[in-house]
């Protein structure tokens, strides 16, 4: 669905800063309800209030792929028709990885016809029967009256169909939480996941901290994970009913995993590692209403844009300041988002209707940026954020997911632990393939460029035991008695047949975002590529002697410690003090005997065990 839906369902969710006249119109005439939420365009001599011919409004034509289905009516279908409808629902659910949206009262070409009260009731009854047949539940997201060339009120209803969880196959979305120090990131997550409002002194965030100094200072310095579940009916599942993490996973059809990152500039490398390594689907930028855009806010916004992570904005602490202060912060954000560097379209969310529209448009258009204003103390507008997260669809469809699963196994090592009576445990994300309990993999590269055999003894996902891990999912793998000292962050565990590329020297096409003077050969920077984080030295700048801020070039880097596993095309981010740059890997060079003292040369396709 495109931006025209916002006018159809209420007309409130218009670009922030637009007046009533800024609402977008449906194709073929004025969409009903353009005057505001719940309003109905009154006809006068066959014309709408705006003086234009009251032609029927449209949605974009129905797509064959995707999880959105248009249905004019579903009144008393025959048994054969019913079975066909059930098969169709299975396809839509598969496309949406367990979620589908049905527009009832809309023709396949997108014409908004609407149904009478009785027809809509019968259609929803049939839809509920269909959902029961495929093991799903339905939730009415919103309904809207359509009024053209008819004296009988006619409605369109938008319905969310979501599968009941089975065998841990819930939809999992990862959301990285960004923002300046003291903007209220951890407190907001504590309120969302614990189900209790904050007391104004940070009580809600205490369960999120991992270290004593974090509790004492109130500042996050490490990466922590929190989960928020939604069941098949769209209801919140969290720790409020004394549930354990296992119970939340079992009861949820959809899981939001929040990656709580550090806001202080001192911990910037940890924040960058969280964004590059944990592959978040979305980012949530938290801005304090009373301080506005301060500290690392711009930097975090730039990181999300450089790594092409879609982001939405939450303005917190609205209970602390006046309405005028909140509006000033909103306008400040709008101004930055509309600048040529960002080129975003801000959407201010003020109602449930806005939240539904924002969620659907946000996933489909990279330029849309929803803005929420809320309080973790009073709970103001907190439900709007929950509605948004509940409806937010995944970025990848089932076909892309299947293609990833067909590839060979590749697991990125992000965390390493030693657990009593279990042994060595690694945490990370499965970037491709399928990983099963008891599978034999190889891990590396070690400091001398080798890969070592190991066995996956058990798998845990969201603190619950799991037998099979699929591409895109994050988990912890128990490796039994494997020596922890042989492992480090940045390694990969891959299928032995993969023949991974090992390199110490690589080339990347980069853009220098900022540098105080000139960027030359011999300069040392910290390079982030996925879960790899290591200091590298600039060996050569192709075609130039030096680079200045804003210039582009192909640069050859050499890791100064040990070889790493990289892929051509991987996103790259480098920094050193205030120096920052982005780019992508364009070429990898093989490790030679001379470079690392190995007995034999290791080309891009060779393994050493």
Coordinates of C-alpha atoms in Angstrom, one line a residue:
X1 CA 0.0 0.0 0.0
X2 CA 1.2 3.5 -0.7
X3 CA 0.7 6.9 1.0
X4 CA -2.8 7.2 -0.4
X5 CA -4.0 4.7 2.3
X6 CA -3.3 7.3 5.0
X7 CA -6.1 9.5 3.7
X8 CA -8.4 6.6 3.1
X9 CA -8.1 5.4 6.8
X10 CA -8.5 8.7 8.6
X11 CA -6.4 11.3 6.9
X12 CA -4.5 12.0 10.2
X13 CA -1.2 10.4 9.3
X14 CA 0.0 13.0 6.9
X15 CA 3.6 14.3 6.6
X16 CA 4.5 16.1 9.8
X17 CA 4.0 19.9 9.4
X18 CA 1.4 19.6 6.6
X19 CA -2.0 21.3 7.1
X20 CA -5.3 19.7 6.3
X21 CA -4.8 20.7 2.7
X22 CA -1.5 18.7 2.6
X23 CA -3.3 15.4 2.7
X24 CA -2.6 13.1 -0.3
X25 CA -5.5 12.3 -2.6
X26 CA -6.6 8.9 -4.0
X27 CA -6.4 8.2 -7.7
X28 CA -9.4 9.2 -9.8
X29 CA -10.8 11.8 -7.3
X30 CA -10.8 12.9 -3.7
X31 CA -10.4 10.1 -1.2
X32 CA -13.2 10.1 1.4
X33 CA -12.4 11.4 4.8
X34 CA -9.7 13.9 3.6
X35 CA -11.0 16.4 6.2
X36 CA -9.7 14.4 9.2
X37 CA -10.1 11.2 11.2
X38 CA -13.6 9.7 11.2
X39 CA -15.0 12.5 9.0
X40 CA -17.2 11.6 6.1
X41 CA -17.2 13.7 2.9
X42 CA -20.7 15.0 2.4
X43 CA -22.1 15.0 -1.1
X44 CA -23.8 17.9 -2.6
X45 CA -25.4 17.4 -6.1
X46 CA -23.2 14.4 -6.7
X47 CA -20.1 16.3 -5.8
X48 CA -17.7 16.0 -2.8
X49 CA -17.2 18.9 -0.3
X50 CA -14.0 19.9 -2.2
X51 CA -16.1 20.8 -5.3
X52 CA -14.5 17.9 -7.3
X53 CA -16.4 15.1 -8.9
X54 CA -16.9 12.3 -6.3
X55 CA -15.3 9.5 -8.3
X56 CA -14.5 6.2 -6.6
X57 CA -11.0 6.2 -4.9
X58 CA -8.5 3.5 -5.5
X59 CA -5.7 1.6 -3.8
X60 CA -2.8 0.3 -5.9
X61 CA -3.8 -2.9 -7.8
X62 CA -3.3 -6.1 -5.9
X63 CA 0.2 -7.6 -6.2
X64 CA 0.6 -11.4 -6.9
X65 CA 3.5 -11.5 -4.5
X66 CA 3.6 -10.1 -1.0
X67 CA 1.3 -10.7 2.0
X68 CA -1.5 -8.2 1.1
X69 CA -4.8 -9.7 -0.2
X70 CA -7.8 -7.7 -1.5
X71 CA -11.3 -9.3 -1.2
X72 CA -14.5 -7.7 -2.3
X73 CA -16.7 -10.0 -0.2
X74 CA -16.6 -13.5 1.4
X75 CA -20.3 -14.2 1.9
X76 CA -21.3 -17.9 2.1
X77 CA -18.7 -19.4 -0.3
X78 CA -19.2 -22.9 -1.6
X79 CA -17.0 -25.7 -0.2
X80 CA -14.8 -25.7 -3.3
X81 CA -14.4 -21.9 -3.2
X82 CA -13.7 -22.1 0.6
X83 CA -10.8 -24.6 0.0
X84 CA -9.4 -22.3 -2.7
X85 CA -9.6 -19.3 -0.3
X86 CA -7.8 -21.3 2.4
X87 CA -5.0 -22.2 -0.1
X88 CA -4.7 -18.5 -1.0
X89 CA -4.4 -17.6 2.7
X90 CA -1.6 -20.1 3.2
X91 CA 0.3 -18.5 0.3
X92 CA -0.2 -15.0 1.7
X93 CA 0.9 -16.1 5.2
X94 CA 4.0 -17.8 3.7
X95 CA 4.9 -14.6 1.8
X96 CA 4.6 -12.6 5.0
X97 CA 6.5 -15.2 7.1
X98 CA 3.4 -15.9 9.2
X99 CA 1.5 -12.6 8.7
X100 CA -1.0 -11.4 6.1
X101 CA -3.2 -8.3 5.7
X102 CA -6.7 -8.7 4.2
X103 CA -8.5 -5.6 2.8
X104 CA -12.2 -6.6 2.8
X105 CA -14.5 -4.5 0.4
X106 CA -11.8 -3.8 -2.2
X107 CA -11.7 -5.2 -5.7
X108 CA -8.5 -6.7 -7.2
X109 CA -7.8 -3.6 -9.3
X110 CA -7.8 -1.6 -6.0
X111 CA -11.3 0.0 -6.4
X112 CA -12.8 0.8 -3.0
X113 CA -16.3 -0.5 -3.2
X114 CA -17.1 -1.2 0.5
X115 CA -19.7 -3.6 2.0
X116 CA -22.9 -3.2 4.0
X117 CA -22.9 -4.0 7.7
X118 CA -24.5 -7.4 7.1
X119 CA -22.1 -8.4 4.2
X120 CA -19.1 -7.3 6.3
X121 CA -20.2 -9.4 9.3
X122 CA -20.6 -12.4 7.0
X123 CA -17.2 -11.8 5.3
X124 CA -15.4 -11.5 8.6
X125 CA -17.1 -14.8 9.8
X126 CA -15.8 -16.6 6.7
X127 CA -12.3 -15.0 7.2
X128 CA -12.3 -16.3 10.7
X129 CA -13.2 -19.8 9.5
X130 CA -10.4 -19.7 6.9
X131 CA -7.9 -18.6 9.6
X132 CA -8.9 -21.4 11.9
X133 CA -8.3 -23.9 9.1
X134 CA -4.7 -22.7 8.7
X135 CA -4.0 -22.3 12.4
X136 CA -4.2 -18.5 12.6
X137 CA -6.0 -15.7 14.3
X138 CA -7.5 -12.5 12.9
X139 CA -7.5 -9.0 14.3
X140 CA -9.4 -6.1 12.9
X141 CA -6.8 -3.3 12.4
X142 CA -9.2 -0.5 11.3
X143 CA -12.4 0.1 9.4
X144 CA -13.5 3.0 7.3
X145 CA -16.7 4.1 5.7
X146 CA -16.8 4.7 1.9
X147 CA -19.4 7.1 0.6
X148 CA -19.9 7.6 -3.1
X149 CA -23.0 7.2 -5.3
X150 CA -24.8 5.2 -2.5
X151 CA -27.2 6.1 0.2
X152 CA -26.4 2.9 2.2
X153 CA -23.3 3.2 4.5
X154 CA -20.5 1.0 3.1
X155 CA -17.4 -0.1 5.0
X156 CA -13.9 -1.3 4.2
X157 CA -12.1 -3.3 6.9
X158 CA -8.4 -4.0 7.2
X159 CA -7.7 -7.3 9.0
X160 CA -4.4 -8.8 10.2
X161 CA -4.1 -12.6 9.9
X162 CA -1.3 -14.1 12.0
X163 CA -0.4 -17.7 12.5
X164 CA -0.5 -19.3 16.0
X165 CA 3.1 -20.1 17.0
X166 CA 4.2 -23.7 16.5
X167 CA 7.6 -25.3 17.0
X168 CA 9.2 -22.0 17.8
X169 CA 8.7 -20.7 14.3
X170 CA 7.7 -17.2 15.4
X171 CA 8.5 -14.1 13.3
X172 CA 11.6 -12.4 14.8
X173 CA 12.4 -8.7 14.1
X174 CA 15.6 -7.1 15.5
X175 CA 15.4 -3.4 16.4
X176 CA 18.6 -1.5 17.4
X177 CA 18.0 1.2 19.9
X178 CA 20.1 4.4 19.3
X179 CA 20.3 7.8 20.8
X180 CA 22.3 10.2 23.0
X181 CA 23.3 9.3 26.6
X182 CA 20.4 10.1 29.1
X183 CA 17.8 10.2 26.3
X184 CA 15.8 7.3 28.0
X185 CA 16.6 4.3 25.8
X186 CA 17.0 1.7 28.5
X187 CA 14.1 3.1 30.5
X188 CA 11.8 2.9 27.5
X189 CA 12.8 -0.7 26.8
X190 CA 12.3 -1.6 30.5
X191 CA 8.8 -0.2 30.4
X192 CA 8.0 -2.0 27.1
X193 CA 9.3 -5.4 28.2
X194 CA 8.5 -5.3 31.9
X195 CA 5.0 -3.9 31.5
X196 CA 5.4 -1.3 34.3
X197 CA 5.8 2.4 34.0
X198 CA 9.0 4.1 35.3
X199 CA 9.0 6.1 38.6
X200 CA 10.9 9.0 37.0
X201 CA 14.2 7.9 38.6
X202 CA 15.2 5.0 36.3
X203 CA 13.7 2.0 38.1
X204 CA 12.4 0.5 34.9
X205 CA 16.0 0.2 33.4
X206 CA 17.6 -1.7 36.3
X207 CA 16.8 -5.1 34.9
X208 CA 18.5 -4.3 31.6
X209 CA 21.9 -3.5 32.9
X210 CA 24.7 -6.1 32.8
X211 CA 27.4 -4.5 35.0
X212 CA 27.5 -2.9 38.5
X213 CA 29.0 0.3 37.1
X214 CA 26.0 0.6 34.7
X215 CA 23.6 0.5 37.6
X216 CA 25.7 3.0 39.6
X217 CA 26.1 5.5 36.7
X218 CA 22.8 4.8 34.9
X219 CA 24.7 4.6 31.6
X220 CA 24.7 1.6 29.2
X221 CA 28.2 0.5 28.2
X222 CA 27.6 -2.9 26.7
X223 CA 25.1 -4.5 24.3
X224 CA 22.1 -6.0 26.0
X225 CA 19.0 -7.8 24.5
X226 CA 15.4 -7.5 25.5
X227 CA 12.4 -9.3 24.0
X228 CA 8.8 -8.1 23.5
X229 CA 6.3 -10.6 22.2
X230 CA 2.9 -10.3 20.4
X231 CA 0.5 -13.3 20.3
X232 CA -1.6 -14.3 17.3
X233 CA -4.3 -11.8 18.4
X234 CA -1.9 -8.9 18.5
X235 CA -1.8 -8.7 22.3
X236 CA 1.5 -7.8 24.1
X237 CA 3.3 -10.7 25.8
X238 CA 6.0 -9.6 28.2
X239 CA 7.4 -10.1 31.7
X240 CA 4.4 -8.4 33.4
X241 CA 2.7 -11.6 34.3
X242 CA 5.8 -13.1 35.9
X243 CA 6.6 -15.0 32.7
X244 CA 10.0 -16.4 31.9
X245 CA 11.7 -15.8 28.6
X246 CA 10.8 -19.4 27.6
X247 CA 7.1 -18.7 28.2
X248 CA 7.2 -15.5 26.2
X249 CA 8.7 -17.3 23.3
X250 CA 6.1 -20.1 23.5
X251 CA 3.1 -17.7 23.7
X252 CA 4.3 -15.3 20.9
X253 CA 3.7 -15.4 17.2
X254 CA 5.9 -12.3 16.7
X255 CA 9.0 -11.4 18.6
X256 CA 10.7 -8.0 18.7
X257 CA 14.3 -8.3 19.9
X258 CA 15.6 -4.9 21.1
X259 CA 19.4 -4.4 20.9
X260 CA 20.1 -1.8 23.6
X261 CA 23.2 0.1 22.5
X262 CA 25.4 2.6 24.3
X263 CA 24.7 6.3 23.9
X264 CA 27.9 7.8 25.4
X265 CA 30.6 8.8 22.9
X266 CA 33.1 6.8 25.0
X267 CA 31.4 3.6 23.9
X268 CA 30.9 4.4 20.2
X269 CA 32.9 1.4 19.0
X270 CA 30.4 -0.8 21.0
X271 CA 27.5 0.9 19.3
X272 CA 29.0 0.5 15.8
X273 CA 29.7 -3.2 16.5
X274 CA 26.1 -3.7 17.5
X275 CA 24.9 -2.1 14.3
X276 CA 27.2 -3.9 11.9
X277 CA 27.4 -7.3 13.6
X278 CA 23.9 -8.0 14.8
X279 CA 22.2 -7.1 11.5
X280 CA 19.2 -5.2 12.9
X281 CA 16.1 -5.0 10.6
X282 CA 15.2 -1.6 12.0
X283 CA 16.6 1.1 14.3
X284 CA 14.8 3.2 16.9
X285 CA 16.4 6.6 17.5
X286 CA 15.4 7.9 20.9
X287 CA 15.6 11.7 21.4
X288 CA 14.9 13.4 24.7
X289 CA 12.1 16.1 24.3
X290 CA 13.8 18.5 26.8
X291 CA 17.3 18.4 25.3
X292 CA 16.5 17.8 21.6
X293 CA 19.2 16.8 19.1
X294 CA 22.3 16.8 21.3
X295 CA 25.5 14.8 21.8
X296 CA 25.8 11.6 19.7
X297 CA 22.2 11.9 18.2
X298 CA 23.4 13.2 14.9
X299 CA 26.2 10.6 14.8
X300 CA 23.9 7.7 15.5
X301 CA 21.5 9.0 12.9
X302 CA 24.4 9.1 10.4
X303 CA 25.4 5.6 11.3
X304 CA 21.9 4.2 10.6
X305 CA 21.8 6.0 7.2
X306 CA 25.3 4.9 6.3
X307 CA 24.5 1.3 7.0
X308 CA 21.1 1.7 5.3
X309 CA 19.2 0.5 8.4
X310 CA 15.5 1.9 8.2
X311 CA 14.9 3.9 11.3
X312 CA 12.0 5.5 13.2
X313 CA 12.2 8.2 15.9
X314 CA 10.8 8.2 19.4
X315 CA 10.8 11.5 21.3
X316 CA 10.8 10.6 25.0
X317 CA 10.3 12.4 28.3
X318 CA 7.4 14.5 27.0
X319 CA 6.0 14.6 30.6
X320 CA 9.0 16.8 31.6
X321 CA 8.4 19.7 29.3
X322 CA 5.7 21.9 27.8
X323 CA 3.8 21.2 24.6
X324 CA 5.7 24.1 23.0
X325 CA 9.1 22.4 23.8
X326 CA 8.0 19.1 22.4
X327 CA 6.8 20.9 19.2
X328 CA 10.2 22.6 18.9
X329 CA 12.0 19.3 19.2
X330 CA 9.7 17.8 16.5
X331 CA 10.4 20.7 14.1
X332 CA 14.1 20.4 14.8
X333 CA 14.0 16.7 13.8
X334 CA 11.8 17.5 10.7
X335 CA 14.3 20.1 9.6
X336 CA 17.2 17.6 9.8
X337 CA 15.3 14.7 8.2
X338 CA 14.3 16.9 5.2
X339 CA 17.8 18.1 4.5
X340 CA 19.4 16.8 1.2
X341 CA 21.7 14.5 3.1
X342 CA 18.8 12.6 4.7
X343 CA 15.9 13.3 2.3
X344 CA 13.3 11.7 4.5
X345 CA 9.6 12.3 4.8
X346 CA 8.7 12.6 8.6
X347 CA 5.3 11.2 9.7
X348 CA 4.0 12.3 13.1
X349 CA 2.0 9.6 14.7
X350 CA -0.9 10.8 16.9
X351 CA -3.5 8.0 16.8
X352 CA -3.8 4.2 16.4
X353 CA -4.9 4.8 12.8
X354 CA -1.7 6.7 12.2
X355 CA 0.4 3.9 13.7
X356 CA -1.1 1.3 11.4
X357 CA -0.5 3.5 8.3
X358 CA 3.0 4.4 9.4
X359 CA 4.0 0.7 10.0
X360 CA 2.8 -0.4 6.5
X361 CA 4.4 2.6 4.7
X362 CA 7.6 2.4 6.7
X363 CA 8.4 -1.1 5.6
X364 CA 7.6 -0.3 1.9
X365 CA 9.2 3.1 1.5
X366 CA 12.7 3.8 2.7
X367 CA 12.0 7.5 2.8
X368 CA 9.2 7.4 5.4
X369 CA 10.3 8.1 9.0
X370 CA 7.6 7.8 11.6
X371 CA 8.0 10.0 14.7
X372 CA 6.4 9.1 18.1
X373 CA 6.1 11.4 21.1
X374 CA 5.7 9.5 24.4
X375 CA 6.5 9.3 28.1
X376 CA 7.9 6.2 30.0
X377 CA 6.6 7.8 33.3
X378 CA 3.0 8.8 32.4
X379 CA 2.6 6.1 29.6
X380 CA 1.4 8.8 27.2
X381 CA 1.3 7.4 23.6
X382 CA 3.1 4.2 24.6
X383 CA 0.3 2.1 23.1
X384 CA 0.8 3.8 19.7
X385 CA 4.4 2.5 19.7
X386 CA 3.1 -1.0 20.6
X387 CA 0.5 -0.9 17.8
X388 CA 3.3 0.1 15.4
X389 CA 5.6 -2.7 16.5
X390 CA 2.8 -5.2 16.3
X391 CA 2.0 -4.5 12.7
X392 CA 5.5 -3.8 11.4
X393 CA 6.2 -6.3 8.7
X394 CA 9.5 -8.1 8.0
X395 CA 11.8 -6.6 5.3
X396 CA 12.4 -10.0 3.6
X397 CA 9.8 -12.2 2.1
X398 CA 9.6 -16.0 2.2
X399 CA 11.3 -16.4 -1.2
X400 CA 14.4 -14.4 -0.1
X401 CA 14.4 -16.4 3.1
X402 CA 14.3 -19.7 1.2
X403 CA 17.2 -18.6 -1.0
X404 CA 19.3 -17.8 2.0
X405 CA 18.5 -21.2 3.6
X406 CA 19.5 -23.1 0.5
X407 CA 23.1 -21.7 0.8
X408 CA 25.9 -23.3 2.9
X409 CA 26.0 -22.6 6.6
X410 CA 27.6 -19.4 7.8
X411 CA 27.4 -18.3 11.5
X412 CA 29.0 -15.0 12.7
X413 CA 30.6 -15.2 16.1
X414 CA 29.7 -12.0 18.1
X415 CA 29.9 -13.2 21.8
X416 CA 31.9 -15.9 23.6
X417 CA 31.1 -17.3 27.0
X418 CA 32.0 -20.1 29.3
X419 CA 29.0 -21.7 31.0
X420 CA 29.4 -24.1 34.0
X421 CA 28.5 -27.7 33.1
X422 CA 28.0 -26.7 29.4
X423 CA 31.4 -25.5 28.3
X424 CA 32.2 -22.9 25.6
X425 CA 29.2 -21.1 24.2
X426 CA 29.2 -18.6 21.2
X427 CA 26.5 -16.1 20.4
X428 CA 25.8 -14.6 17.0
X429 CA 23.7 -14.6 13.9
X430 CA 23.2 -17.3 11.2
X431 CA 23.7 -15.3 8.0
X432 CA 23.0 -18.2 5.6
X433 CA 22.0 -21.9 5.5
X434 CA 20.6 -24.1 8.3
X435 CA 22.4 -25.1 11.5
X436 CA 21.3 -28.3 13.3
X437 CA 22.1 -29.7 16.7
X438 CA 25.1 -32.2 16.4
X439 CA 26.4 -30.7 13.1
X440 CA 30.1 -30.5 12.4
X441 CA 31.4 -27.1 11.3
X442 CA 34.8 -25.3 11.0
X443 CA 35.6 -22.1 12.8
X444 CA 38.2 -19.4 12.0
X445 CA 40.3 -17.8 10.9
X446 CA 42.8 -18.2 13.7
X447 CA 45.7 -15.8 14.1
X448 CA 47.7 -18.0 11.6
X449 CA 44.8 -18.2 9.1
X450 CA 43.6 -21.7 10.0
X451 CA 40.1 -23.1 10.4
X452 CA 39.4 -25.6 13.2
X453 CA 36.8 -28.5 13.4
X454 CA 34.1 -28.3 16.1
X455 CA 30.7 -29.8 16.9
X456 CA 27.5 -27.9 17.7
X457 CA 26.3 -29.7 20.9
X458 CA 23.1 -27.7 21.5
X459 CA 21.3 -24.5 20.3
X460 CA 19.4 -21.9 22.3
X461 CA 17.3 -19.2 20.7
X462 CA 15.8 -16.4 22.9
X463 CA 16.8 -18.5 26.0
X464 CA 14.8 -21.5 24.8
X465 CA 16.2 -24.8 23.5
X466 CA 16.0 -25.1 19.7
X467 CA 17.0 -28.0 17.4
X468 CA 17.2 -26.2 14.1
X469 CA 18.5 -22.6 13.3
X470 CA 17.5 -20.9 10.1
X471 CA 19.2 -18.1 8.1
X472 CA 18.7 -14.7 9.6
X473 CA 18.1 -16.0 13.2
X474 CA 20.2 -15.1 16.2
X475 CA 21.1 -17.8 18.7
X476 CA 23.7 -19.2 21.1
X477 CA 25.5 -22.4 20.2
X478 CA 27.1 -24.7 22.9
X479 CA 30.4 -26.1 21.6
X480 CA 31.1 -28.5 24.6
X481 CA 34.8 -28.8 25.6
X482 CA 36.2 -26.7 22.7
X483 CA 39.0 -24.4 23.9
X484 CA 37.6 -20.9 24.4
X485 CA 41.1 -19.3 24.0
X486 CA 41.1 -20.3 20.3
X487 CA 38.0 -18.2 19.7
X488 CA 37.5 -14.4 19.3
X489 CA 34.8 -12.0 18.1
X490 CA 34.8 -11.6 14.3
X491 CA 35.3 -15.3 13.5
X492 CA 32.8 -17.3 11.5
X493 CA 31.6 -20.9 11.8
X494 CA 31.0 -22.3 8.3
X495 CA 30.2 -25.5 6.5
X496 CA 33.5 -27.4 5.6
X497 CA 32.4 -27.4 1.9
X498 CA 32.3 -23.6 1.8
X499 CA 36.0 -22.9 1.3
X500 CA 35.9 -19.4 2.9
X501 CA 38.0 -16.5 1.7
X502 CA 40.8 -15.5 4.1
X503 CA 42.6 -12.2 3.6
X504 CA 44.9 -9.7 5.4
X505 CA 44.8 -7.2 2.5
X506 CA 41.7 -6.0 0.8
X507 CA 40.5 -3.1 -1.3
X508 CA 37.4 -1.0 -0.8
X509 CA 35.6 1.8 -2.5
X510 CA 35.2 4.5 0.2
X511 CA 33.7 7.9 0.8
X512 CA 35.5 10.0 3.5
X513 CA 32.7 11.5 5.6
X514 CA 35.0 13.6 7.8
X515 CA 38.7 14.2 8.3
X516 CA 40.3 17.2 9.9
X517 CA 43.2 17.4 7.4
X518 CA 44.1 15.0 4.6
X519 CA 43.7 11.2 4.5
X520 CA 47.0 9.6 3.3
X521 CA 48.9 6.4 2.9
X522 CA 50.1 5.0 6.3
X523 CA 47.0 6.3 8.1
X524 CA 45.6 3.8 10.7
X525 CA 41.8 3.3 11.2
X526 CA 39.5 0.9 13.0
X527 CA 37.6 -1.0 10.3
X528 CA 34.1 -2.5 10.9
X529 CA 32.9 -5.1 8.3
X530 CA 30.0 -7.1 9.7
X531 CA 31.2 -8.7 12.9
X532 CA 34.9 -8.0 12.0
X533 CA 36.5 -5.1 14.0
X534 CA 40.2 -4.6 13.6
X535 CA 42.8 -1.9 13.1
X536 CA 44.0 -1.6 9.5
X537 CA 46.6 0.5 7.8
X538 CA 46.1 2.4 4.5
X539 CA 48.6 0.9 2.0
X540 CA 47.5 2.7 -1.2
X541 CA 44.9 5.2 -2.5
X542 CA 44.3 4.5 -6.1
X543 CA 44.7 7.4 -8.5
X544 CA 45.3 10.0 -5.7
X545 CA 48.0 10.9 -3.1
X546 CA 45.5 12.1 -0.5
X547 CA 41.8 12.4 0.3
X548 CA 39.8 15.2 1.8
X549 CA 36.3 15.3 3.4
X550 CA 33.6 14.2 1.0
X551 CA 36.0 12.7 -1.6
X552 CA 35.7 9.1 -3.0
X553 CA 38.4 6.6 -3.9
X554 CA 39.4 3.0 -4.0
X555 CA 41.7 2.3 -1.1
X556 CA 43.9 -0.7 -0.2
X557 CA 43.9 -1.7 3.5
X558 CA 46.0 -4.2 5.4
X559 CA 44.9 -5.7 8.8
X560 CA 47.7 -5.2 11.3
X561 CA 47.0 -8.2 13.6
X562 CA 45.6 -11.3 11.9
X563 CA 43.7 -12.3 8.7
X564 CA 39.9 -12.0 8.6
X565 CA 37.0 -13.6 6.7
X566 CA 35.5 -11.1 4.3
X567 CA 33.1 -11.1 1.3
X568 CA 33.2 -8.9 -1.8
X569 CA 30.4 -6.3 -1.6
X570 CA 30.3 -6.3 2.2
X571 CA 29.5 -2.9 3.8
X572 CA 32.5 -1.2 5.4
X573 CA 32.7 1.5 8.0
X574 CA 36.0 2.9 9.4
X575 CA 36.8 5.5 12.1
X576 CA 39.7 7.0 14.0
X577 CA 38.9 9.7 16.5
X578 CA 36.8 12.2 14.5
X579 CA 37.7 10.6 11.2
X580 CA 34.9 8.6 9.6
X581 CA 34.2 6.9 6.3
X582 CA 32.0 4.3 4.7
X583 CA 32.2 2.1 1.6
X584 CA 32.1 -1.5 0.4
X585 CA 34.7 -4.2 -0.2
X586 CA 35.7 -4.5 -3.9
X587 CA 38.6 -6.9 -3.9
X588 CA 40.3 -9.5 -1.6
X589 CA 43.9 -10.6 -1.8
X590 CA 45.1 -14.1 -1.0
X591 CA 47.4 -14.7 2.0
X592 CA 50.9 -15.6 1.0
X593 CA 53.7 -17.4 2.9
X594 CA 55.6 -14.2 3.2
X595 CA 52.7 -12.3 4.7
X596 CA 51.9 -14.6 7.7
X597 CA 54.6 -17.2 8.0
X598 CA 52.4 -20.1 7.0
X599 CA 54.1 -23.2 5.4
X600 CA 51.8 -23.0 2.4
X601 CA 50.0 -20.3 0.5
X602 CA 46.3 -19.9 1.2
X603 CA 44.3 -18.7 -1.7
X604 CA 40.7 -17.6 -1.5
X605 CA 39.5 -21.1 -1.9
X606 CA 41.7 -23.1 0.5
X607 CA 41.3 -24.3 4.0
X608 CA 43.9 -25.3 6.6
X609 CA 42.8 -27.6 9.4

